[in-house]
């Protein structure tokens, strides 16, 4: 099977890290959409014949799930979601010959979750032609790694050509993105992303009332680059937005775009721009910023700050050198010790150790100090018993499916679990049983100039829960929220300064008890009950 055909300037280091499906065991040729669904799986190449593959015309559309795919109900139909697949090539006959389409405007055309080593090559993908705007994108990847989109056309009205959340190593190579509604590429919590030798054009032009939000959007991501690409004739608020991300824009033509707000918006970290033309853009300003933005700078590869004169004089030149990637963070492995009852005991010193220790049949002893979840080295990267729920460029830690687990601090005046993400819950447990949280303080980091939309402790569909001798503080909306939880006890806790309630009981008619608690300075009630 062929190796990825990438331009010679790509660094050997970067390419060597892409584990491709070159050892795939099967090669399956398909001629219609039903054969495509039958062929989906790991360790294979699916060769699509010429023609249109309309996912919404499959015999099992919206009803029949496969071993590695399911249908998600959206407003106007169903979205195909492919999960847990590895070493899969989907290969068409060429951009002008093979098309994968879907009719529902609210569905992504292809959605991959928890996948590894995926290639999509030599095809066109988008929504079928129909009146009305789209609310779904073309290609979406979540919690996946080693992804290549090569020699494709991705078109709107899809919201974005490519969306990626919490992914590692994504290459979009020799690919056109056109006529999308929101933007071309949106990247969040990803590492090693490259848009290479592609083109983005005519995005935001179909609807005369609205333009794109941002063509290239990078949020909290590392080692990202846009290289040797043409970004022309688009209508957008902002061309490139980088928030706390490592980004290089090299050898690109950024010409003849209508920019309502500005060409660049850069927050928290400098970005590199070199050898790019920035000609005939109809923009209100080079930069767009809000009053409270923590703005950063544009620099060259040597780190020299570039001013507006430097940018206006910059000329296009194809980039020929490598863009060296940063290694993913390494976290040392911790080991617990089983006690006489067969329970594994962990003694953890930092937030990375805490995340590793989360498991069933365990006692996690926390040292003194602050365990700030948003500073974990693997923040937004999922573990075996936890995941990170994306809530708009912030993430809630969700601990799921564990039984018989205790998290114990040194005392509520000594051990704190916190997050700086105001929209996130601090700790969220789902489908758990026999869980105890003892002797800690928990809440959102204070003195941050914004209100909270997340809760502090959340237990959803959990059984036999104990919160013991803890201090729970706002600005969280609710100090402790129980959703469909029988058998819960809150004992000896101080809960204070929450925006709404100290304790919220949603549809939790079972045994609930709280005693010896001090709930004060909350916006609504000490204990609030409700039913759905």
mmCIF file with all atom_site columns, N, CA and C in Angstrom, residues 20 22 50 54 62 79 87 96 116 182 190 280 328 336 370 393 400 420 437 448 462 472 476 483 499 527:
data_model
loop_
_atom_site.group_PDB
_atom_site.id
_atom_site.type_symbol
_atom_site.label_atom_id
_atom_site.label_alt_id
_atom_site.label_comp_id
_atom_site.label_asym_id
_atom_site.label_entity_id
_atom_site.label_seq_id
_atom_site.pdbx_PDB_ins_code
_atom_site.Cartn_x
_atom_site.Cartn_y
_atom_site.Cartn_z
_atom_site.occupancy
_atom_site.B_iso_or_equiv
_atom_site.pdbx_formal_charge
_atom_site.auth_seq_id
_atom_site.auth_comp_id
_atom_site.auth_asym_id
_atom_site.auth_atom_id
_atom_site.pdbx_PDB_model_num
ATOM 1  N N  . UNK A 1 20  ? 0.772   4.952  9.765  1.00 0.00 ? 20  UNK A N  1
ATOM 2  C CA . UNK A 1 20  ? -0.239  4.849  8.728  1.00 0.00 ? 20  UNK A CA 1
ATOM 3  C C  . UNK A 1 20  ? -0.789  3.436  8.666  1.00 0.00 ? 20  UNK A C  1
ATOM 4  N N  . UNK A 1 22  ? -0.465  1.270  6.642  1.00 0.00 ? 22  UNK A N  1
ATOM 5  C CA . UNK A 1 22  ? 0.268   0.620  5.558  1.00 0.00 ? 22  UNK A CA 1
ATOM 6  C C  . UNK A 1 22  ? 0.256   -0.904 5.676  1.00 0.00 ? 22  UNK A C  1
ATOM 7  N N  . UNK A 1 50  ? -16.085 5.532  -8.614 1.00 0.00 ? 50  UNK A N  1
ATOM 8  C CA . UNK A 1 50  ? -16.579 6.840  -9.026 1.00 0.00 ? 50  UNK A CA 1
ATOM 9  C C  . UNK A 1 50  ? -18.074 6.929  -8.737 1.00 0.00 ? 50  UNK A C  1
ATOM 10 N N  . UNK A 1 54  ? -24.309 8.852  -1.027 1.00 0.00 ? 54  UNK A N  1
ATOM 11 C CA . UNK A 1 54  ? -25.200 9.650  -0.187 1.00 0.00 ? 54  UNK A CA 1
ATOM 12 C C  . UNK A 1 54  ? -25.536 8.842  1.062  1.00 0.00 ? 54  UNK A C  1
ATOM 13 N N  . UNK A 1 62  ? -30.155 5.856  9.868  1.00 0.00 ? 62  UNK A N  1
ATOM 14 C CA . UNK A 1 62  ? -30.820 6.268  11.091 1.00 0.00 ? 62  UNK A CA 1
ATOM 15 C C  . UNK A 1 62  ? -31.326 5.139  11.956 1.00 0.00 ? 62  UNK A C  1
ATOM 16 N N  . UNK A 1 79  ? -26.799 11.759 11.975 1.00 0.00 ? 79  UNK A N  1
ATOM 17 C CA . UNK A 1 79  ? -25.374 11.942 11.725 1.00 0.00 ? 79  UNK A CA 1
ATOM 18 C C  . UNK A 1 79  ? -24.656 10.608 11.912 1.00 0.00 ? 79  UNK A C  1
ATOM 19 N N  . UNK A 1 87  ? -6.392  2.142  11.765 1.00 0.00 ? 87  UNK A N  1
ATOM 20 C CA . UNK A 1 87  ? -5.811  1.672  10.501 1.00 0.00 ? 87  UNK A CA 1
ATOM 21 C C  . UNK A 1 87  ? -6.867  1.567  9.403  1.00 0.00 ? 87  UNK A C  1
ATOM 22 N N  . UNK A 1 96  ? -12.834 14.959 -8.467 1.00 0.00 ? 96  UNK A N  1
ATOM 23 C CA . UNK A 1 96  ? -13.921 15.185 -9.428 1.00 0.00 ? 96  UNK A CA 1
ATOM 24 C C  . UNK A 1 96  ? -14.743 13.926 -9.698 1.00 0.00 ? 96  UNK A C  1
ATOM 25 N N  . UNK A 1 116 ? -7.789  5.970  15.412 1.00 0.00 ? 116 UNK A N  1
ATOM 26 C CA . UNK A 1 116 ? -6.338  6.064  15.266 1.00 0.00 ? 116 UNK A CA 1
ATOM 27 C C  . UNK A 1 116 ? -5.938  5.605  13.869 1.00 0.00 ? 116 UNK A C  1
ATOM 28 N N  . UNK A 1 182 ? -18.959 28.846 8.536  1.00 0.00 ? 182 UNK A N  1
ATOM 29 C CA . UNK A 1 182 ? -18.344 29.397 9.742  1.00 0.00 ? 182 UNK A CA 1
ATOM 30 C C  . UNK A 1 182 ? -16.851 29.614 9.587  1.00 0.00 ? 182 UNK A C  1
ATOM 31 N N  . UNK A 1 190 ? -5.456  20.394 20.602 1.00 0.00 ? 190 UNK A N  1
ATOM 32 C CA . UNK A 1 190 ? -4.799  19.431 19.720 1.00 0.00 ? 190 UNK A CA 1
ATOM 33 C C  . UNK A 1 190 ? -3.289  19.646 19.728 1.00 0.00 ? 190 UNK A C  1
ATOM 34 N N  . UNK A 1 280 ? -4.237  43.278 -0.780 1.00 0.00 ? 280 UNK A N  1
ATOM 35 C CA . UNK A 1 280 ? -5.598  43.615 -1.215 1.00 0.00 ? 280 UNK A CA 1
ATOM 36 C C  . UNK A 1 280 ? -6.674  43.008 -0.323 1.00 0.00 ? 280 UNK A C  1
ATOM 37 N N  . UNK A 1 328 ? 5.048   15.549 22.823 1.00 0.00 ? 328 UNK A N  1
ATOM 38 C CA . UNK A 1 328 ? 3.916   15.550 23.718 1.00 0.00 ? 328 UNK A CA 1
ATOM 39 C C  . UNK A 1 328 ? 4.407   15.443 25.162 1.00 0.00 ? 328 UNK A C  1
ATOM 40 N N  . UNK A 1 336 ? 0.202   2.078  42.598 1.00 0.00 ? 336 UNK A N  1
ATOM 41 C CA . UNK A 1 336 ? -0.425  1.949  43.899 1.00 0.00 ? 336 UNK A CA 1
ATOM 42 C C  . UNK A 1 336 ? -0.056  0.624  44.563 1.00 0.00 ? 336 UNK A C  1
ATOM 43 N N  . UNK A 1 370 ? -2.605  22.559 46.219 1.00 0.00 ? 370 UNK A N  1
ATOM 44 C CA . UNK A 1 370 ? -3.686  22.831 45.283 1.00 0.00 ? 370 UNK A CA 1
ATOM 45 C C  . UNK A 1 370 ? -3.542  21.938 44.053 1.00 0.00 ? 370 UNK A C  1
ATOM 46 N N  . UNK A 1 393 ? -14.246 25.581 24.394 1.00 0.00 ? 393 UNK A N  1
ATOM 47 C CA . UNK A 1 393 ? -12.834 25.910 24.592 1.00 0.00 ? 393 UNK A CA 1
ATOM 48 C C  . UNK A 1 393 ? -12.416 25.820 26.061 1.00 0.00 ? 393 UNK A C  1
ATOM 49 N N  . UNK A 1 400 ? -16.097 8.563  35.033 1.00 0.00 ? 400 UNK A N  1
ATOM 50 C CA . UNK A 1 400 ? -17.252 7.744  34.675 1.00 0.00 ? 400 UNK A CA 1
ATOM 51 C C  . UNK A 1 400 ? -17.016 6.268  34.960 1.00 0.00 ? 400 UNK A C  1
ATOM 52 N N  . UNK A 1 420 ? -9.549  26.635 36.761 1.00 0.00 ? 420 UNK A N  1
ATOM 53 C CA . UNK A 1 420 ? -9.689  28.039 36.359 1.00 0.00 ? 420 UNK A CA 1
ATOM 54 C C  . UNK A 1 420 ? -10.771 28.219 35.309 1.00 0.00 ? 420 UNK A C  1
ATOM 55 N N  . UNK A 1 437 ? -15.845 11.493 48.715 1.00 0.00 ? 437 UNK A N  1
ATOM 56 C CA . UNK A 1 437 ? -14.921 12.621 48.607 1.00 0.00 ? 437 UNK A CA 1
ATOM 57 C C  . UNK A 1 437 ? -14.798 13.201 50.010 1.00 0.00 ? 437 UNK A C  1
ATOM 58 N N  . UNK A 1 448 ? -10.904 35.635 39.633 1.00 0.00 ? 448 UNK A N  1
ATOM 59 C CA . UNK A 1 448 ? -10.846 35.686 38.174 1.00 0.00 ? 448 UNK A CA 1
ATOM 60 C C  . UNK A 1 448 ? -12.021 36.545 37.711 1.00 0.00 ? 448 UNK A C  1
ATOM 61 N N  . UNK A 1 462 ? -25.504 8.377  39.860 1.00 0.00 ? 462 UNK A N  1
ATOM 62 C CA . UNK A 1 462 ? -24.569 7.681  40.745 1.00 0.00 ? 462 UNK A CA 1
ATOM 63 C C  . UNK A 1 462 ? -25.313 7.119  41.959 1.00 0.00 ? 462 UNK A C  1
ATOM 64 N N  . UNK A 1 472 ? -16.827 23.584 50.173 1.00 0.00 ? 472 UNK A N  1
ATOM 65 C CA . UNK A 1 472 ? -17.223 23.755 48.783 1.00 0.00 ? 472 UNK A CA 1
ATOM 66 C C  . UNK A 1 472 ? -17.562 25.223 48.595 1.00 0.00 ? 472 UNK A C  1
ATOM 67 N N  . UNK A 1 476 ? -19.103 28.811 41.827 1.00 0.00 ? 476 UNK A N  1
ATOM 68 C CA . UNK A 1 476 ? -19.856 27.764 41.163 1.00 0.00 ? 476 UNK A CA 1
ATOM 69 C C  . UNK A 1 476 ? -21.350 27.963 41.329 1.00 0.00 ? 476 UNK A C  1
ATOM 70 N N  . UNK A 1 483 ? -27.915 14.385 40.389 1.00 0.00 ? 483 UNK A N  1
ATOM 71 C CA . UNK A 1 483 ? -28.876 14.144 39.320 1.00 0.00 ? 483 UNK A CA 1
ATOM 72 C C  . UNK A 1 483 ? -29.178 12.651 39.271 1.00 0.00 ? 483 UNK A C  1
ATOM 73 N N  . UNK A 1 499 ? -23.408 30.660 43.420 1.00 0.00 ? 499 UNK A N  1
ATOM 74 C CA . UNK A 1 499 ? -24.288 31.616 42.755 1.00 0.00 ? 499 UNK A CA 1
ATOM 75 C C  . UNK A 1 499 ? -25.761 31.309 43.012 1.00 0.00 ? 499 UNK A C  1
ATOM 76 N N  . UNK A 1 527 ? -30.734 24.032 50.233 1.00 0.00 ? 527 UNK A N  1
ATOM 77 C CA . UNK A 1 527 ? -30.985 22.773 49.527 1.00 0.00 ? 527 UNK A CA 1
ATOM 78 C C  . UNK A 1 527 ? -32.189 22.989 48.617 1.00 0.00 ? 527 UNK A C  1
#
